[in-house]
Each structure stands twice: as C-alpha cells, then as structure tokens.
Amino acid sequence: MNTRNRVLRLMAVFAALALIVSACTDDDSGTTEATSAPTTTAAPTTTDGSGTTAAPTTAPETTEPTETGGGVFTTALVADLTTNNFWAYLDPESSVHNGYVLGQSHPALYTLSIPDFLLVPGTAAEMPPALAQEGENWVATIPLREGMVWSDGEPVTAGDYVFTMNTIKDLELGSNWISYHPFKDAEAGTRWLENVEAIDDYTLKLTFAASDNAPGLALYQNGVLQAPMLPEHFWADIVTGCMAEEDPKACLYATDGTGEPSAGTDIFSTWEPGAFASIVANPDYYYAGVTYTVFDDLTFNQAGGAAGIDETYGPGGSTEILSQYADGPFVSEVIYSEYGGQDAAYLAFLEGDVDYVLNPSGVPSGRRDQLLAEPGLEFAVNPSEGFRYLAFNLRKSPMNIDAFRQALAYVIDKEFLMNSVLAGAGIPIYSLVPEANAAWYTDEVNKWGSGIAEGERFDMAVQLLKDAGFTWDVEPLAQRLEDDPDTEADESLEYSGVFTDGQGMRTPDGNLVPELELLTPGPGYDPLRSTVATWIGVWGDRLGIPIDVNPTDFNTIVDLTFPPQEDGLGWDMYILGWGGGDPSLPCTSHQAFFGADQDAVGFGGFNTPGYNNAEFEALSDAHDLATTVEEARGICNDMEKNISENLPYIVLFSTPLTDVWRAGVEFPITDVLGGLNAYPNAWVGQVKVTE
Amino acid sequence: MLGYISKRVAQMALLFVVFLTLLFLLLQAQPGDFASQFLDPRIPAANQELIRQRLGLDQGMWGQYWTYITNFFTGDLGTSFMRYPKTVWAVIVERIPRTMFLFTMATMLSYWMGFLSGKMLAWRRGGKLEYGITLGGVFLYTVFYPWFALMMIWLWAATLEIVPINQFLTPDFWLDSPFSATSVFTAMIWSSVLVVGGLLVVQTVAGRMKEYRTQVLLRRTGRVLVFGIFVWYWASSSMRPFAADITHHAVLPVVTLAFIAFAGVMLITRGSMLETLREDYILTARAKGVPDRIIRDKHAARNALLPVVTSFILGLAFIIGGGLVTETVFSWPGMGELLLTAVTSNDIPTAIGTLALIGALALIAHIVVDIVYLFLDPRIRVQG
C-alpha cells in the first residue's frame, strides 16, 4: 500500500513538475517578441487649410517624425472588454471600457483638441465651412486631406465617410450613432441630415433637411462633423451581407472586428476575452510626430511630423502657450489587462504589473492614501465634468412653488457640507457647467446664500416662504443672542446658533405640507450623497418641511423617476448625479435635462422634474440655431442663470478625480477637465514609456 | 429500478420548471432594467425605448416569461443583454472551461486532503495532532473567505512573489499565442479527464485479475502508462507553455479554495469514521487480528465514504457555478463572475441561463446520488 501510494504520488509530482518546468524552458512557439519598430512613412502632401491665419510669431517646437517601438504601455481595465466591433461599441456595447481600447482607431472629419476642447480638423483639410442655403436645404462642402491612409495602405477617402453615414441610416443604428447621423426617422426634431455625398475621393457634400434656419452647432459641428469614419473596403461586403439577414443590425454587431484597419495612432491587435487586449502602433498614422499647440487666445497650431504640415486656426497673434504636446505613437504596443474590479486592478498596479489603471471614477478615495505612500508614483487631481444634484418633482405641491425650492437652496450649506462634514471629499458647485470648463462657465448664477452665515440664510429662507404665502403652526426661528437668556450678550454675534424648528407648515392655499420623501442612493453606493441627503433632511425639518430621507437602491430611484413614467407622481425629491456631457457644447445637456419636449412624462425624455419654463424654451430654441461658439456660449450662460434661479435641480457638488501612474510613463497632458480617464483615446497614442 | 428512476426524473423536471419560474420572478423583481444603463444626455432619450424593444423588455413581464420558457425548452437561452447580440450559450461556453478547470482541481484537492486528514483524525483520536488539525480545520471552515483569499494573495503573491497576482494568464506572454485560452483550458480538462478515466480503467481491469501479483503489476504498469501518456502529450504539445502559464496562475486560487473546502470534508469524514469505528464488524476485525492499516483503510474508511461521496457528487454540480468571491478576488473570469455581472446589470437571460444550468446540474446530481446510493450501500432498497 505504501509503495503504491508512493508511486502514485511520485507520478503526480512528476506530472506537475513537468508542466512547471516546461513553463520555464525556452520555446519558440511560446515566447513573445516585442513588435518590431515600424518605420515611418513618407510625408504625405502638405495641405494648408483655407481659412487659416498667419502662424504665430513664435513658432512652436516641432517634433521630427517618430520612430515607434519605445516600449510597451501596460494598463488595467476595471471591467471586461465586451466587443472588438466598432459598430457595436457605439450602440449596444457603448461602455467606457470598450471605448478605452477601441476609441482611438477611427478618424473623424473633425475632432476636439485636448485639453482645450477646440474643434480642429482631422481628416478634413480645413475648418468647417459655414452652411449655405441650396434651395430650401442647407449644404456644406468639405475638402478632405490627401495622403491619409488606413493601416493596410488603402487611402482614407470621402467614400469611407459616406459609407459610414449610409450604414447608420440604412441599418437604423441607435445610441451614439444617432447623434452622429440624425437621420429623418431617428430624429424627432425638425432638423436632420438628409444626404451625404462624395463629390470626389476627397470632397464631401453634406445636405441638411429644409428649414428656415441653418442647423446649429449641436447638429453640425458637434454632431455629423465628429462622426467616426469606418473603412468601406473592410466593411462594405459585411454590411451588404447583413442587409440580407433577418436582423441586419444584430448581424453587423456580431461580426468579429479583428483585422479591421486603423487610421488612428494604433491598430487593434489581440483580444483574449476576460484576460487582455492589445493595440500596436500604426506606422502609417498621418499625424505621427505632429506638435499641437494651443495659445491663450485659443489659436490652435499643428505642425511638423511625418505629414509635414504647419496649420494655424483661430485668431492668431498670441505667443502665450496654453498647452503643447507631440503626437505619437511613441510606444510599440499598449496592453489592456482585464481585471474584474477596482481592487484587483489597483493591486496589480501596486505590484508593478501595470503602469496605469483605466478607471472612469479615478482612484477610489480609500486607495488614495495607500498609493500616496508608495514611492515611484505620480499623481494628478482634476475636476470632474459631472455633478450631483437634488431634483424636485414640479408636478406636485409644494415642489412646484418656486419659493419652496429657493428656500431649501438657501439653507443647504454646501461649503459646510463639503469642507467640514465631508472633509473636502467633494467640491461645492452652483452651476451645471464646471468652473474648470472656463470657456463655458459663468459665475453669474444665483448662489443662494453662499458665503452668508447660517442664521442669516435661514432667516432669508423663512422670509421667502412667508412672502410666498407659506404659514406654520409653529414658525421656524433662528434665535438671536438677545432671544437667548443663557447667552451673554456679545454684540459681534447676531445669531446664537439655536433654532426653533417649524411645525405644521402649510402651503399658500392652506393645505398641510405632507411628509416629503427624499430618495437618495444608500451609503454603500455613495456615502457622499447619502450624507448630504441626511443634512438636507435636518435643514428641511428646521424650516418645518417634513422630509423623510430614504436611502435606497440606485435602480429603484431610476425606476421611479426616469421614463417610462405614467404620471410621474411617484416621487417628491431625489438625489442622483450626471456624468460629463459634451465639454465643447455643454448646454446640450441642459436641453436634455430641462427641455419641455424632454419631459419624462409623455415624451420619455430626461427632464424628470417636468420643468417647463418659457424663458428656458426660448433659450433652448436659440441654442439649437446658434452657429458660432460665441453665440452658443452666451445662450448657455443664460440657461445656467435660468436654472440657478428657478431650481428644477439644486446642483450640489462634484468630486475631484485622482489619477496615478508609474514614474517613467509620460502623458501628453495631465491637467484636463474630467481627468485622464475621460479622454484616453485622445492621449493613448501620445504616451511615452521612458523606463 | 427503472420505474424509480423515471419517477425521480419526472419529479425533477417539474421541480425544474418551478425553479425556472421562481428564478425569473426573482430577477424581474429587481428594480431597474438593462436599458437604465444607457442614461446619457448625449443620446436621445427615445433610444431607451429602442433598446427595450430590441431586448424584448417592452413585452411586459408575462410576455417575457412565456417567450423565455418556450425558448428555453427548445434549447434557446436567448441573447445576452451585456454582450448583444452574442447568445447566452456562447457566453457560457466561453466561461465554463475556466471555471471547470479551477473548481474541479480545487474540489479534487480538497476532497483528497479532507478525506485523508479526516480518516487519520478519527483513527488517532485524542492526540495533539487531532486537536491541532481540528482547530485549524474549524478556523478554515469558519474564516471570512474574502479576507482569507486576500491574505493568501498578500502572502504568496505580493510578499513572497511565488505566484502571480490575479488573472488566469500573463498577458504579454500570450500576445502572440496561436491558441485561445479556451482551447488550452479545454485541452487541459480533457487530458485530466482522460487520466482519471485511464486510472479507473486500470483499477477495474486490475481488480478482475485473480492473482494478487498480477493485480499489482497491472496497476503499476497501467498508472505509469497513463501518466506517461499524459506527460508525453504535454511535453510534445505546443500548448505546453501556455498550459503551464495557466497552471501557474491557478495554483493560488486552487490552494486557497482547497484550504477552505477541505475542512468541511475532513469533519464529515471524521464524524463518519468515528461512527463506523464503533460498528461490530470493526471489533470483529480487530479480534481476528487484522492489521490496523487494513481495518482503517478497507473496513472503516470505505464504509465511511458514503456521506463524503454524496457531498462530492452534489459539490460537482455546483462546480459549474464557480464562485462569486473566488472569481472576483482572483480576477478569474468564469461563471461566478459572469453571474455577478449579469445580476448587477440586469442581464436577465444571462443570469437565468447561468443559474438554470447550475440548477439542472444540481437536480441531475441528486438523481445520481440516489442511484449511486443504491449501489454503494446494499442496505438501501427501493420500496413502493
């Protein structure tokens, strides 16, 4: 028995050893060689965009065409990549994690410069022309750059754009695709893109539907002109085949995207589902080595590189540089390791397995201190694009009374909450557009008691309610020192800090204010919002507003407040948050949140409060028609003022985003609204790994 | 016997329909739906409705239930919401080999360790060793598993750096791999199954030999042959380095899982052995002067095996489900992690598909246990 056991064990040990030893032996089939450094291509024909201005007096430094192959940049995804199909990525698989891997490979006519969010030419040869009227339609003719090629050598042409747009329309693709091609049946509004035509290989003609006014920025510059272009020669047969299927969309989305050529900095290379994906440097990238410079007057210059271009857009004249960096690719390969969650990803980062964690919410606060104590790491803290807010159901009383919402805004002391209670975990804000988006931010919003002492703002809230006709059985009172016999008189202190809670509050029509439910995500989901809600409950009670704070599941709140809604009466107030919108045209979000035609009841939109304000509607219409950034900016500022005054939302706070990376990695930019994770497809090609 | 089995199968089939219905209702009772994930001011709100239509969420609960049940029994588990338009089957097939490999290895190891230690503990009752191992076993049986798993990672992977941290492979090693991980996992599972099968054949054939020496010779030769073929296959396979990489990554989760699971097996075996050792036939064997080792291994341990076999077979059914904690902590993207993601993102077809598979296997395992009992324990007879 002993002998038999021994033999059995020996065999088992031998088998296991054989496997382990084999792992350590050299084997041609198993070893991984670094991708050989691709050579740069000859410089394409230089194209000077018409509409360019004279180059600034101080020419920016330019970088010579790059020789890629400078190491491997390893990153961690905190969730799995779920597709390698670009069509699917922008519709059913539109997760941020898919975007991290796939987002950099497809060109567009125009892109946004990072970190300044200026519209700059991509495949287009010049800045967008103004739309011209042709009959009743509005048209634009756009020249494309010659010399841009896909990674398989095929030229990037107007045909690729036409093919992409026609596929969106013919297959009725949804989600993000609708924003890029608002075709007639998909767009409920009165303006849509009617036709896209390639006049020749390098000239496009866009025709918008007949209307009295030219389509505005949202539809034109920030919509169709930023649509990604997919290679017709790769997809045409697949799309044609899918059109014959019962469900063409499902057929298209199910197609394996492996082998699709790229015109971005990198080419999608390998995908082992659940484990990792990788992209490799595109040796034929048109903008390789180009240096981008933004001056303080928002003049944009792109110069040098393999393309040998020197183009300047904007007013020109300034020499003060806001931002400047060179385009890559500087690394031969980028590896995206897939981890099931944040903990595993940051553990791998701490162990040096990855250089950077691609986490849309930045470094979790619980991890920050641990990482700060680690040597060899670099950090950046950036403001968030998103915000957390308190929404009111304007379909119900007393939330539909302006003074009620404004009184609550008076007593919600955001500075106290963020600085004292939450120890700086959040940033108090008063507008939907973050202050860091300087070009669009306005400080001229109503900040409702900001900087005023607690007692005084309380009195202002009570007075506001009184003026509106609210009454109490016991009136709320912020006691003054002379009211308090126990406190020694001190003329420098007006309020004692003691409050008498209001009781039996009645609306202007005499009805008792019922208990109002404030829905908020629980502390497990978001301790910040949960804490803020608790304090709102406390302050509400002081005013005599009976607020029942109900921490609940995120999905429960969404179910109760977002479409589909029958009557929208199932809630009173809730706290949720929105992520970033379009930083280059931020008030399109305002229209989605507060436009009357976006009411969650009846229209199925995101206007959950049911806000319907004539002034806002006029601004919204004007915003739709704005054709210049300056015009849109002015309207956007007015929208902000309108919202801050009428308060369908009380904007509460945002959170700073922390990024951390291993020393030896150089990002082209580190100070950007929303943090590095917001735009990895804009910088992944420019990352350098020096160690 | 056939009548009994038919009756049990019919009962299980009915139970399965009830199980599916409850599963569907429970998942439907969750707040929110999959379309809520697409709340984005940059996308027209009407798109939400299009998503609901595409995924069949506009049908209402009973409409969805009827569609699901009718499709399920025609072998169509539906389309995964998270991986649209990939079918649930395709998603499951991608994940199953990873989970099967990890949990089969861990289960085998834990039962081997648990049975051996349980047997020894019962035999050497009262010694310091028994107290020590029992205490250790109870600690592992009751320890907070996520904490224990993280401690194992910290010690073996982060501090001693003997095993890798997380994931089931080393990405830069696999960049140019001509094989997919699924194909390597499949080859590893099949080769292990063939080894186990080969050993069973050797054991059966050898057991039929009359001569003891022939039995021993056949067993030894057979085992050498089976293991030899296994080693030769992997030594000559171009998949070898990749299989070794996966094995290297599997060591820590397998050992951690085995440590956690072995204590239960050990305590079951120990209890069962102690019961058996009190039987009269053990006393008779001792009185006859049968050596202790034979009494322990042949007379007592074999009879004490029954509850362990039951637990093992039922445990095998749940292998396919993997483990939410294990797969999450070790970043092992198998069925457990799939189930967790499916439930949290309201991907109802994937969640039901995964749970239904586990449920079906659990029911089958119960039938198998009933049948195996009839063979293992001659005292059990079918009545009625």
PDB file of C-alpha atoms in Angstrom, chain A residues 1-5 7-9 11-12 14-16 18-23 25-27 29-34 72 80-83 88 91-94 174-176 178-179 186-187 247 249-251 253-254 269-278 333 335 337-341 343-345 347-348 351 353 553-556 558-559 562-564 578-583 588-589 592-593 598 603-606, chain B residues 30-34 36 38-52 54 80-86 94-95 98 112 116 119 150 153 157-159 161 164-182 188 199 203 212 216 219-220 223-225 227-228 230-231 234 237-245 247-248 251 293 297-298 327-331 333 337 344 346:
ATOM      1  CA  MET A   1       0.000   0.000   0.000  1.00  0.00           C
ATOM      2  CA  ASN A   2       2.773   2.386   0.981  1.00  0.00           C
ATOM      3  CA  THR A   3       4.712   1.544  -2.168  1.00  0.00           C
ATOM      4  CA  ARG A   4       1.664   2.062  -4.308  1.00  0.00           C
ATOM      5  CA  ASN A   5       0.925   5.377  -2.716  1.00  0.00           C
ATOM      6  CA  VAL A   7       4.416   5.549  -6.851  1.00  0.00           C
ATOM      7  CA  LEU A   8       1.136   7.384  -7.287  1.00  0.00           C
ATOM      8  CA  ARG A   9       2.438  10.464  -5.534  1.00  0.00           C
ATOM      9  CA  MET A  11       3.755  10.259 -10.701  1.00  0.00           C
ATOM     10  CA  ALA A  12       1.558  13.167  -9.689  1.00  0.00           C
ATOM     11  CA  PHE A  14       6.342  14.333 -11.804  1.00  0.00           C
ATOM     12  CA  ALA A  15       3.409  15.404 -13.938  1.00  0.00           C
ATOM     13  CA  ALA A  16       3.062  18.687 -12.099  1.00  0.00           C
ATOM     14  CA  ALA A  18       6.786  18.594 -15.986  1.00  0.00           C
ATOM     15  CA  LEU A  19       4.240  21.335 -16.502  1.00  0.00           C
ATOM     16  CA  ILE A  20       6.013  23.839 -14.284  1.00  0.00           C
ATOM     17  CA  VAL A  21       9.462  23.141 -15.686  1.00  0.00           C
ATOM     18  CA  SER A  22       8.119  23.425 -19.178  1.00  0.00           C
ATOM     19  CA  ALA A  23       6.922  26.901 -18.351  1.00  0.00           C
ATOM     20  CA  THR A  25      12.023  26.477 -20.737  1.00  0.00           C
ATOM     21  CA  ASP A  26      12.544  28.408 -23.930  1.00  0.00           C
ATOM     22  CA  ASP A  27      10.079  27.559 -26.569  1.00  0.00           C
ATOM     23  CA  SER A  29       6.083  28.892 -30.031  1.00  0.00           C
ATOM     24  CA  GLY A  30       5.541  30.372 -26.650  1.00  0.00           C
ATOM     25  CA  THR A  31       7.912  33.270 -26.378  1.00  0.00           C
ATOM     26  CA  THR A  32       6.716  36.727 -27.103  1.00  0.00           C
ATOM     27  CA  GLU A  33       8.841  39.053 -29.117  1.00  0.00           C
ATOM     28  CA  ALA A  34       8.347  42.735 -28.906  1.00  0.00           C
ATOM     29  CA  VAL A  72       5.080  48.745 -24.019  1.00  0.00           C
ATOM     30  CA  ASP A  80     -14.084  43.444 -19.295  1.00  0.00           C
ATOM     31  CA  LEU A  81     -13.827  44.479 -22.897  1.00  0.00           C
ATOM     32  CA  THR A  82     -17.019  43.119 -24.412  1.00  0.00           C
ATOM     33  CA  THR A  83     -16.535  43.641 -28.119  1.00  0.00           C
ATOM     34  CA  ALA A  88     -21.333  47.575 -31.629  1.00  0.00           C
ATOM     35  CA  ASP A  91     -24.528  51.177 -29.801  1.00  0.00           C
ATOM     36  CA  PRO A  92     -25.303  48.150 -27.620  1.00  0.00           C
ATOM     37  CA  GLU A  93     -21.777  47.834 -26.230  1.00  0.00           C
ATOM     38  CA  SER A  94     -21.184  51.503 -25.551  1.00  0.00           C
ATOM     39  CA  GLY A 174     -29.025  53.542 -32.475  1.00  0.00           C
ATOM     40  CA  SER A 175     -27.456  55.143 -29.406  1.00  0.00           C
ATOM     41  CA  ASN A 176     -24.367  57.210 -30.226  1.00  0.00           C
ATOM     42  CA  ILE A 178     -27.975  58.737 -33.909  1.00  0.00           C
ATOM     43  CA  SER A 179     -26.014  61.713 -32.589  1.00  0.00           C
ATOM     44  CA  ALA A 186     -34.462  58.670 -35.853  1.00  0.00           C
ATOM     45  CA  GLU A 187     -34.633  62.349 -35.088  1.00  0.00           C
ATOM     46  CA  ASP A 247     -31.844  41.240 -38.295  1.00  0.00           C
ATOM     47  CA  LYS A 249     -28.131  45.181 -37.006  1.00  0.00           C
ATOM     48  CA  ALA A 250     -27.577  42.046 -34.921  1.00  0.00           C
ATOM     49  CA  CYS A 251     -25.641  40.547 -37.820  1.00  0.00           C
ATOM     50  CA  TYR A 253     -22.786  43.823 -34.357  1.00  0.00           C
ATOM     51  CA  ALA A 254     -21.962  40.121 -34.155  1.00  0.00           C
ATOM     52  CA  SER A 269      -4.214  43.612 -32.365  1.00  0.00           C
ATOM     53  CA  THR A 270      -5.096  40.865 -29.882  1.00  0.00           C
ATOM     54  CA  TRP A 271      -8.036  40.033 -27.649  1.00  0.00           C
ATOM     55  CA  GLU A 272      -8.239  37.200 -25.181  1.00  0.00           C
ATOM     56  CA  PRO A 273     -11.726  37.687 -23.674  1.00  0.00           C
ATOM     57  CA  GLY A 274     -11.627  38.124 -19.939  1.00  0.00           C
ATOM     58  CA  ALA A 275      -7.844  38.418 -19.900  1.00  0.00           C
ATOM     59  CA  PHE A 276      -6.400  41.194 -22.038  1.00  0.00           C
ATOM     60  CA  ALA A 277      -6.466  43.104 -25.296  1.00  0.00           C
ATOM     61  CA  SER A 278      -3.664  44.899 -27.074  1.00  0.00           C
ATOM     62  CA  GLU A 333       2.228  48.322 -28.014  1.00  0.00           C
ATOM     63  CA  ILE A 335      -1.724  46.182 -23.341  1.00  0.00           C
ATOM     64  CA  SER A 337      -5.232  43.757 -18.861  1.00  0.00           C
ATOM     65  CA  GLU A 338      -8.780  42.977 -17.831  1.00  0.00           C
ATOM     66  CA  TYR A 339      -9.465  42.797 -14.105  1.00  0.00           C
ATOM     67  CA  GLY A 340     -12.845  42.020 -12.654  1.00  0.00           C
ATOM     68  CA  GLY A 341     -12.871  45.078 -10.426  1.00  0.00           C
ATOM     69  CA  ASP A 343      -9.373  46.143  -6.084  1.00  0.00           C
ATOM     70  CA  ALA A 344      -7.665  43.600  -8.306  1.00  0.00           C
ATOM     71  CA  ALA A 345      -6.602  46.306 -10.756  1.00  0.00           C
ATOM     72  CA  LEU A 347      -3.332  45.546  -6.504  1.00  0.00           C
ATOM     73  CA  ALA A 348      -1.767  44.725  -9.857  1.00  0.00           C
ATOM     74  CA  GLU A 351       2.806  45.265  -7.714  1.00  0.00           C
ATOM     75  CA  ASP A 353       2.147  44.639 -13.242  1.00  0.00           C
ATOM     76  CA  ASP A 553     -31.147  51.339  -4.377  1.00  0.00           C
ATOM     77  CA  PHE A 554     -29.943  53.340  -7.373  1.00  0.00           C
ATOM     78  CA  ASN A 555     -32.164  51.373  -9.761  1.00  0.00           C
ATOM     79  CA  THR A 556     -35.203  51.973  -7.576  1.00  0.00           C
ATOM     80  CA  VAL A 558     -34.207  55.434 -11.647  1.00  0.00           C
ATOM     81  CA  ASP A 559     -37.333  53.283 -11.924  1.00  0.00           C
ATOM     82  CA  PHE A 562     -36.934  58.189 -15.265  1.00  0.00           C
ATOM     83  CA  PRO A 563     -39.011  57.012 -18.241  1.00  0.00           C
ATOM     84  CA  PRO A 564     -41.199  55.152 -18.785  1.00  0.00           C
ATOM     85  CA  TRP A 578     -24.842  63.040 -14.086  1.00  0.00           C
ATOM     86  CA  GLY A 579     -21.513  62.294 -15.708  1.00  0.00           C
ATOM     87  CA  GLY A 580     -19.905  64.628 -18.166  1.00  0.00           C
ATOM     88  CA  GLY A 581     -21.662  65.790 -21.292  1.00  0.00           C
ATOM     89  CA  ASP A 582     -20.003  67.413 -24.270  1.00  0.00           C
ATOM     90  CA  PRO A 583     -17.480  69.875 -22.791  1.00  0.00           C
ATOM     91  CA  THR A 588     -26.942  70.409 -24.995  1.00  0.00           C
ATOM     92  CA  SER A 589     -27.212  68.557 -21.688  1.00  0.00           C
ATOM     93  CA  ALA A 592     -31.929  67.205 -22.370  1.00  0.00           C
ATOM     94  CA  PHE A 593     -32.460  67.769 -18.647  1.00  0.00           C
ATOM     95  CA  GLN A 598     -37.822  66.124 -22.977  1.00  0.00           C
ATOM     96  CA  PHE A 603     -42.135  62.496 -24.011  1.00  0.00           C
ATOM     97  CA  GLY A 604     -39.888  59.835 -22.478  1.00  0.00           C
ATOM     98  CA  GLY A 605     -37.001  62.261 -22.008  1.00  0.00           C
ATOM     99  CA  PHE A 606     -34.605  63.018 -19.183  1.00  0.00           C
TER     100      PHE A 606
ATOM    101  CA  GLN B  30     -35.104  43.644  -9.127  1.00  0.00           C
ATOM    102  CA  PRO B  31     -35.546  47.368  -9.622  1.00  0.00           C
ATOM    103  CA  GLY B  32     -34.466  48.896 -12.904  1.00  0.00           C
ATOM    104  CA  ASP B  33     -33.834  47.231 -16.212  1.00  0.00           C
ATOM    105  CA  PHE B  34     -30.916  46.877 -18.552  1.00  0.00           C
ATOM    106  CA  SER B  36     -31.244  52.187 -17.488  1.00  0.00           C
ATOM    107  CA  PHE B  38     -27.926  53.910 -21.264  1.00  0.00           C
ATOM    108  CA  LEU B  39     -28.993  57.095 -19.487  1.00  0.00           C
ATOM    109  CA  ASP B  40     -26.839  59.582 -21.304  1.00  0.00           C
ATOM    110  CA  PRO B  41     -27.828  63.157 -22.131  1.00  0.00           C
ATOM    111  CA  ARG B  42     -25.804  62.916 -25.333  1.00  0.00           C
ATOM    112  CA  ILE B  43     -28.044  60.161 -26.643  1.00  0.00           C
ATOM    113  CA  PRO B  44     -31.713  60.891 -27.448  1.00  0.00           C
ATOM    114  CA  ALA B  45     -33.933  59.589 -24.677  1.00  0.00           C
ATOM    115  CA  ALA B  46     -36.040  57.792 -27.288  1.00  0.00           C
ATOM    116  CA  ASN B  47     -33.139  55.426 -27.685  1.00  0.00           C
ATOM    117  CA  GLN B  48     -34.068  53.884 -24.336  1.00  0.00           C
ATOM    118  CA  GLU B  49     -37.301  52.672 -25.825  1.00  0.00           C
ATOM    119  CA  LEU B  50     -35.496  51.293 -28.872  1.00  0.00           C
ATOM    120  CA  ILE B  51     -33.192  49.339 -26.568  1.00  0.00           C
ATOM    121  CA  ARG B  52     -36.153  47.947 -24.659  1.00  0.00           C
ATOM    122  CA  ARG B  54     -34.602  45.275 -29.178  1.00  0.00           C
ATOM    123  CA  SER B  80     -27.141  38.240 -23.666  1.00  0.00           C
ATOM    124  CA  PHE B  81     -28.016  41.865 -22.989  1.00  0.00           C
ATOM    125  CA  MET B  82     -24.462  42.685 -21.940  1.00  0.00           C
ATOM    126  CA  ARG B  83     -22.896  41.071 -24.979  1.00  0.00           C
ATOM    127  CA  TYR B  84     -25.624  41.749 -27.518  1.00  0.00           C
ATOM    128  CA  PRO B  85     -26.013  40.064 -29.980  1.00  0.00           C
ATOM    129  CA  LYS B  86     -23.982  37.180 -28.564  1.00  0.00           C
ATOM    130  CA  GLU B  94     -16.561  30.845 -23.238  1.00  0.00           C
ATOM    131  CA  ARG B  95     -16.598  30.872 -19.438  1.00  0.00           C
ATOM    132  CA  ARG B  98     -12.101  28.354 -16.962  1.00  0.00           C
ATOM    133  CA  TRP B 112      -8.317  14.287  -1.194  1.00  0.00           C
ATOM    134  CA  LEU B 116      -7.126  11.667   4.231  1.00  0.00           C
ATOM    135  CA  LYS B 119      -9.576   9.436   8.289  1.00  0.00           C
ATOM    136  CA  LEU B 150      -6.759  38.461   0.157  1.00  0.00           C
ATOM    137  CA  ILE B 153      -2.673  36.900  -2.222  1.00  0.00           C
ATOM    138  CA  ALA B 157       1.816  36.746  -4.452  1.00  0.00           C
ATOM    139  CA  ALA B 158       2.581  40.220  -3.092  1.00  0.00           C
ATOM    140  CA  THR B 159       5.138  39.447  -0.382  1.00  0.00           C
ATOM    141  CA  GLU B 161       6.153  36.672  -5.080  1.00  0.00           C
ATOM    142  CA  PRO B 164       1.288  35.757  -9.850  1.00  0.00           C
ATOM    143  CA  ILE B 165      -1.315  38.240  -8.696  1.00  0.00           C
ATOM    144  CA  ASN B 166      -4.738  37.787 -10.203  1.00  0.00           C
ATOM    145  CA  GLN B 167      -5.860  36.857 -13.693  1.00  0.00           C
ATOM    146  CA  PHE B 168      -5.551  33.421 -15.271  1.00  0.00           C
ATOM    147  CA  LEU B 169      -2.698  34.179 -17.635  1.00  0.00           C
ATOM    148  CA  THR B 170       0.197  36.548 -18.213  1.00  0.00           C
ATOM    149  CA  PRO B 171      -0.883  38.970 -20.950  1.00  0.00           C
ATOM    150  CA  ASP B 172       2.498  39.734 -22.513  1.00  0.00           C
ATOM    151  CA  PHE B 173       3.286  36.010 -22.645  1.00  0.00           C
ATOM    152  CA  TRP B 174       0.097  35.363 -24.619  1.00  0.00           C
ATOM    153  CA  LEU B 175       0.341  38.272 -27.041  1.00  0.00           C
ATOM    154  CA  ASP B 176       1.473  36.121 -29.935  1.00  0.00           C
ATOM    155  CA  SER B 177      -0.154  32.930 -28.782  1.00  0.00           C
ATOM    156  CA  PRO B 178      -1.572  30.856 -31.623  1.00  0.00           C
ATOM    157  CA  PHE B 179      -4.082  29.392 -29.178  1.00  0.00           C
ATOM    158  CA  SER B 180      -7.048  30.866 -27.410  1.00  0.00           C
ATOM    159  CA  ALA B 181      -7.230  30.402 -23.656  1.00  0.00           C
ATOM    160  CA  THR B 182     -10.450  28.437 -24.130  1.00  0.00           C
ATOM    161  CA  MET B 188      -6.190  20.621 -20.046  1.00  0.00           C
ATOM    162  CA  LEU B 199      -6.779   5.214 -13.943  1.00  0.00           C
ATOM    163  CA  GLN B 203      -8.142  -0.106 -11.429  1.00  0.00           C
ATOM    164  CA  TYR B 212      -2.572 -10.575  -6.421  1.00  0.00           C
ATOM    165  CA  VAL B 216      -0.216  -5.127  -8.513  1.00  0.00           C
ATOM    166  CA  ARG B 219      -1.948  -1.387 -11.614  1.00  0.00           C
ATOM    167  CA  ARG B 220       1.610  -0.107 -11.563  1.00  0.00           C
ATOM    168  CA  ARG B 223      -0.546   4.012 -13.933  1.00  0.00           C
ATOM    169  CA  VAL B 224       2.893   4.515 -15.368  1.00  0.00           C
ATOM    170  CA  LEU B 225       1.388   4.186 -18.835  1.00  0.00           C
ATOM    171  CA  PHE B 227       0.792   9.243 -16.546  1.00  0.00           C
ATOM    172  CA  GLY B 228       3.448   8.607 -19.164  1.00  0.00           C
ATOM    173  CA  PHE B 230      -0.175  12.454 -20.084  1.00  0.00           C
ATOM    174  CA  VAL B 231       3.373  13.735 -19.653  1.00  0.00           C
ATOM    175  CA  TRP B 234       2.044  17.812 -22.781  1.00  0.00           C
ATOM    176  CA  SER B 237       2.364  19.811 -27.312  1.00  0.00           C
ATOM    177  CA  SER B 238       2.952  23.351 -28.487  1.00  0.00           C
ATOM    178  CA  MET B 239       0.273  24.362 -25.994  1.00  0.00           C
ATOM    179  CA  ARG B 240       2.596  23.326 -23.163  1.00  0.00           C
ATOM    180  CA  PRO B 241       3.967  26.747 -22.154  1.00  0.00           C
ATOM    181  CA  PHE B 242       0.506  28.246 -22.223  1.00  0.00           C
ATOM    182  CA  ALA B 243      -0.959  25.417 -20.157  1.00  0.00           C
ATOM    183  CA  ALA B 244       1.918  25.851 -17.726  1.00  0.00           C
ATOM    184  CA  ASP B 245       1.214  29.576 -17.506  1.00  0.00           C
ATOM    185  CA  THR B 247      -1.406  26.257 -14.143  1.00  0.00           C
ATOM    186  CA  HIS B 248       0.956  28.747 -12.539  1.00  0.00           C
ATOM    187  CA  VAL B 251      -2.038  27.480  -8.036  1.00  0.00           C
ATOM    188  CA  ARG B 293      -3.932  -0.241   8.461  1.00  0.00           C
ATOM    189  CA  ASP B 297      -8.379   1.814   5.109  1.00  0.00           C
ATOM    190  CA  LYS B 298     -10.519  -1.106   3.978  1.00  0.00           C
ATOM    191  CA  GLU B 327     -13.514  34.575  -9.227  1.00  0.00           C
ATOM    192  CA  THR B 328     -13.858  38.192  -8.211  1.00  0.00           C
ATOM    193  CA  VAL B 329     -10.948  38.243  -5.761  1.00  0.00           C
ATOM    194  CA  PHE B 330      -8.622  36.365  -8.087  1.00  0.00           C
ATOM    195  CA  SER B 331      -9.833  38.080 -11.286  1.00  0.00           C
ATOM    196  CA  PRO B 333     -13.385  35.473 -15.308  1.00  0.00           C
ATOM    197  CA  GLU B 337     -18.065  36.461 -12.203  1.00  0.00           C
ATOM    198  CA  THR B 344     -25.968  43.519 -11.170  1.00  0.00           C
ATOM    199  CA  ASN B 346     -29.986  43.262 -15.079  1.00  0.00           C
TER     200      ASN B 346
END
